[in-house]
CSV table of C-alpha atoms in Angstrom, one decimal:
chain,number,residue,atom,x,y,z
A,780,UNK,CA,138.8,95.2,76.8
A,781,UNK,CA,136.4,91.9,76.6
A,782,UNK,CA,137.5,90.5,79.8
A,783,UNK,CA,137.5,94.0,81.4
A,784,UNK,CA,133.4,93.9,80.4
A,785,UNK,CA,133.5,90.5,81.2
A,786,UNK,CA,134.6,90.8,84.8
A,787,UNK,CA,132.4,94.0,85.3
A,788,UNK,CA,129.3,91.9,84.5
A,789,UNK,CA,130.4,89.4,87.0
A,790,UNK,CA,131.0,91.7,89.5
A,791,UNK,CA,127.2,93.1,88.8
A,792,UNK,CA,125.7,89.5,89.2
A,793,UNK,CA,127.9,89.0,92.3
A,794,UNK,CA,126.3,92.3,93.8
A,795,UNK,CA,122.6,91.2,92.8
A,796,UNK,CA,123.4,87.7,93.6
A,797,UNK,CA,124.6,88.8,97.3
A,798,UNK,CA,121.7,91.6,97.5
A,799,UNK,CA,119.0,88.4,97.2
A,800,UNK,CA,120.3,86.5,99.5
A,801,UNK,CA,120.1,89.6,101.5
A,802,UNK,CA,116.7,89.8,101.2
A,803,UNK,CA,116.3,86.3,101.7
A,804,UNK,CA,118.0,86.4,105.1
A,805,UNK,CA,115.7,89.7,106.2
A,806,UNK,CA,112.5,88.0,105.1
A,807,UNK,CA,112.9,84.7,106.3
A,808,UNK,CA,114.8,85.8,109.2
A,809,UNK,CA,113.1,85.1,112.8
A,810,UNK,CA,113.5,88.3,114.3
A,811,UNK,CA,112.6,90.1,111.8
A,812,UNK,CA,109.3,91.9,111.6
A,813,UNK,CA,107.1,93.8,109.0
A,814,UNK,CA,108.7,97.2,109.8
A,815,UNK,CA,112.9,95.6,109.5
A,816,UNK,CA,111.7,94.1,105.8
A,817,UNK,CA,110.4,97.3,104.5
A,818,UNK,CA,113.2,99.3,106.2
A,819,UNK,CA,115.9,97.0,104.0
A,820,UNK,CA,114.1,97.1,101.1
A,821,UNK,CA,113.9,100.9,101.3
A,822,UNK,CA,117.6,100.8,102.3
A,823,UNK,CA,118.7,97.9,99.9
A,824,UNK,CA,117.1,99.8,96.4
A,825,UNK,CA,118.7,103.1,97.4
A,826,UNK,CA,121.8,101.4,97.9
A,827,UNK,CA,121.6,99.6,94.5
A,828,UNK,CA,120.4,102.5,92.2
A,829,UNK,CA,122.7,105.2,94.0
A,830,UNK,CA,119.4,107.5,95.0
A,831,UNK,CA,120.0,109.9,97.4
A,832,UNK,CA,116.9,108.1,99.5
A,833,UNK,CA,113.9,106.0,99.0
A,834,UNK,CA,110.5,105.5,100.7
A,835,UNK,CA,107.5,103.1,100.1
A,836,UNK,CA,103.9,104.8,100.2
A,837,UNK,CA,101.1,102.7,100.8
A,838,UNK,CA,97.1,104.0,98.7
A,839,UNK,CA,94.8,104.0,102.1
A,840,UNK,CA,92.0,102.7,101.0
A,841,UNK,CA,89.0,105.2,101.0
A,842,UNK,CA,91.1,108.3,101.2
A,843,UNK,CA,93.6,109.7,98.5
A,844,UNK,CA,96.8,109.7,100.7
A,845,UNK,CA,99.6,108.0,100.7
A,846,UNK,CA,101.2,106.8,103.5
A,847,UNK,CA,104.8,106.5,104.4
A,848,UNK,CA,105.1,102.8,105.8
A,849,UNK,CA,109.1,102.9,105.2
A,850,UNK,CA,112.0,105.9,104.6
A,851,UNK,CA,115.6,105.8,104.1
A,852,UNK,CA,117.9,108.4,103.1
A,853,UNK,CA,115.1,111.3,103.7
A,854,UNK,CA,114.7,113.9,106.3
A,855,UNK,CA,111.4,113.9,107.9
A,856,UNK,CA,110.9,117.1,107.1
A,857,UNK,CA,110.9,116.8,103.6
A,858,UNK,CA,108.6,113.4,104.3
A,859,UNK,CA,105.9,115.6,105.9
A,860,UNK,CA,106.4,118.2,103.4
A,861,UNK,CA,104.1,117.1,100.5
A,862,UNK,CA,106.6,117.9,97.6
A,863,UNK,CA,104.6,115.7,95.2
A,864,UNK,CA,101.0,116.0,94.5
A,865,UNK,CA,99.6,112.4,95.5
A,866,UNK,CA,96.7,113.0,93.4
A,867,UNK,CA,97.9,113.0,90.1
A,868,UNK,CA,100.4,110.1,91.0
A,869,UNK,CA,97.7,107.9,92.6
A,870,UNK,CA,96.2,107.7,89.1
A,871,UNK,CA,99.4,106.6,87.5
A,872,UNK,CA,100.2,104.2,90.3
A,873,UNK,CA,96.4,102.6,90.0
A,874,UNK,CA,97.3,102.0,86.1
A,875,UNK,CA,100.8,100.2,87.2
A,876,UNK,CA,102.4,103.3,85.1
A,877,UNK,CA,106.2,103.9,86.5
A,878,UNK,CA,106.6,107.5,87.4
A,879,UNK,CA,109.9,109.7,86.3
A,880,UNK,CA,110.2,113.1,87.7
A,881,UNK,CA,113.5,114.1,86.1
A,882,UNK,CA,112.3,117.9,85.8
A,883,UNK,CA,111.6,119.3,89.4
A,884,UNK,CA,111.5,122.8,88.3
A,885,UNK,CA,108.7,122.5,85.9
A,886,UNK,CA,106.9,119.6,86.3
A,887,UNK,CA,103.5,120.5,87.6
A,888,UNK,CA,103.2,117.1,90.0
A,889,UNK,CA,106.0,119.1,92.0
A,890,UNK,CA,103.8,120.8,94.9
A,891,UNK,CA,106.8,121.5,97.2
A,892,UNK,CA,109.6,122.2,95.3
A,893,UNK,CA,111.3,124.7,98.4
A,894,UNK,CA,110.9,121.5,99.9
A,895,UNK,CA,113.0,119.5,97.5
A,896,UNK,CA,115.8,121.9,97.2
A,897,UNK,CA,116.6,122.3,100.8
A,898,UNK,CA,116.7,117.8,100.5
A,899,UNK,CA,119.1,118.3,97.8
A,900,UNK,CA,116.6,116.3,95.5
A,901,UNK,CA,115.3,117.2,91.7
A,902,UNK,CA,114.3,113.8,90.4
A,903,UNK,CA,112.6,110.6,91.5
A,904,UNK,CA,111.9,107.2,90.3
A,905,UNK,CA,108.3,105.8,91.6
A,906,UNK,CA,107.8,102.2,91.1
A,907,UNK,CA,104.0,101.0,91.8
A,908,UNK,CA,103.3,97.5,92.9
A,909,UNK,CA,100.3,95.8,94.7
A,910,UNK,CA,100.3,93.1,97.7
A,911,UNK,CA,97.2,92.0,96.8
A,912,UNK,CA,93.9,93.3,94.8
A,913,UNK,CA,93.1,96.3,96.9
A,914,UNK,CA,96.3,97.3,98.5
A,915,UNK,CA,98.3,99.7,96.0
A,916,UNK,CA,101.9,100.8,96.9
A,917,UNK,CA,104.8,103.0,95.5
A,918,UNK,CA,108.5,102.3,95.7
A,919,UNK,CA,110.0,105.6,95.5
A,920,UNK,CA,113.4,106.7,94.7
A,921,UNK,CA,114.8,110.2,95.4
A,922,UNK,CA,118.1,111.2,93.3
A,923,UNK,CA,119.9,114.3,93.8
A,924,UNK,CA,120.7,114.6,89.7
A,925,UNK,CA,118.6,113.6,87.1
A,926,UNK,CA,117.9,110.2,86.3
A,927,UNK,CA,117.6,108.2,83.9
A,928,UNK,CA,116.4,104.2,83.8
A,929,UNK,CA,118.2,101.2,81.9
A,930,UNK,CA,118.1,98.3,81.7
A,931,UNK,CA,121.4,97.5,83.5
């Protein structure tokens, strides 16, 4: 059983090991341009965690909307359709706070929830980070079960 364990955590570090140089290859790549990184980093954390899609939101500044600068895995529709309420997220993605919707049917940041049934989606996993001391962005993940985060 120990080398059974033993050779799935290999083959885990092989997969992240292979995903960075990835990542390495898109961003330091010549052709590639702002849009083709933050279409495989979209692509790339779906692909890792198993979500059904994945999208990163951008905080314009002087407004309270977030902008979709990069999709995967989503219909447009469902994009456009506002199924989360930005402003109570904007808050938690200001503080840094990672954001678990695991309860689409009654959790009251759900403004769309039609919306997420016809995308076969009832959780998501937001991740906030910022590019620099003004700019504040969301990774999100969209997962057709619930979902819940380890550490593996």
């Amino acid at each position: 059983m120990e080398n059974e364990d033993d050779n799935m955590e290999h083959s885990k570090m092989d997969s992240y090991f292979f995903s960075l140089v990835r990542v390495t290859d898109v961003i330091y790549g010549e052709e590639g341009d702002l849009g083709d990184v933050l279409h495989f980093i979209v692509s790339l954390a779906a692909e890792l965690t198993g979500a059904k899609g994945s999208t990163i939101r951008v905080l314009e500044q002087g407004s309270f909307n977030l902008k979709v600068v990069a999709s995967y895995g989503l219909s447009q529709r469902y994009i456009n359709s506002g199924a989360i309420d930005f402003g109570k997220s904007i808050t938690e993605i200001m503080q840094g706070d990672v954001i678990i919707i695991n309860d689409f049917e009654n959790d009251s940041r759900i403004q769309n929830l039609e919306a997420a049934r016809l995308e076969g989606v009832s959780s998501v996993i937001g991740i906030p980070f910022t590019v620099n001391e003004s700019t504040y962005c969301i990774l999100r993940l969209y997962f057709s079960s619930k979902k819940i985060p380890t550490h593996d």
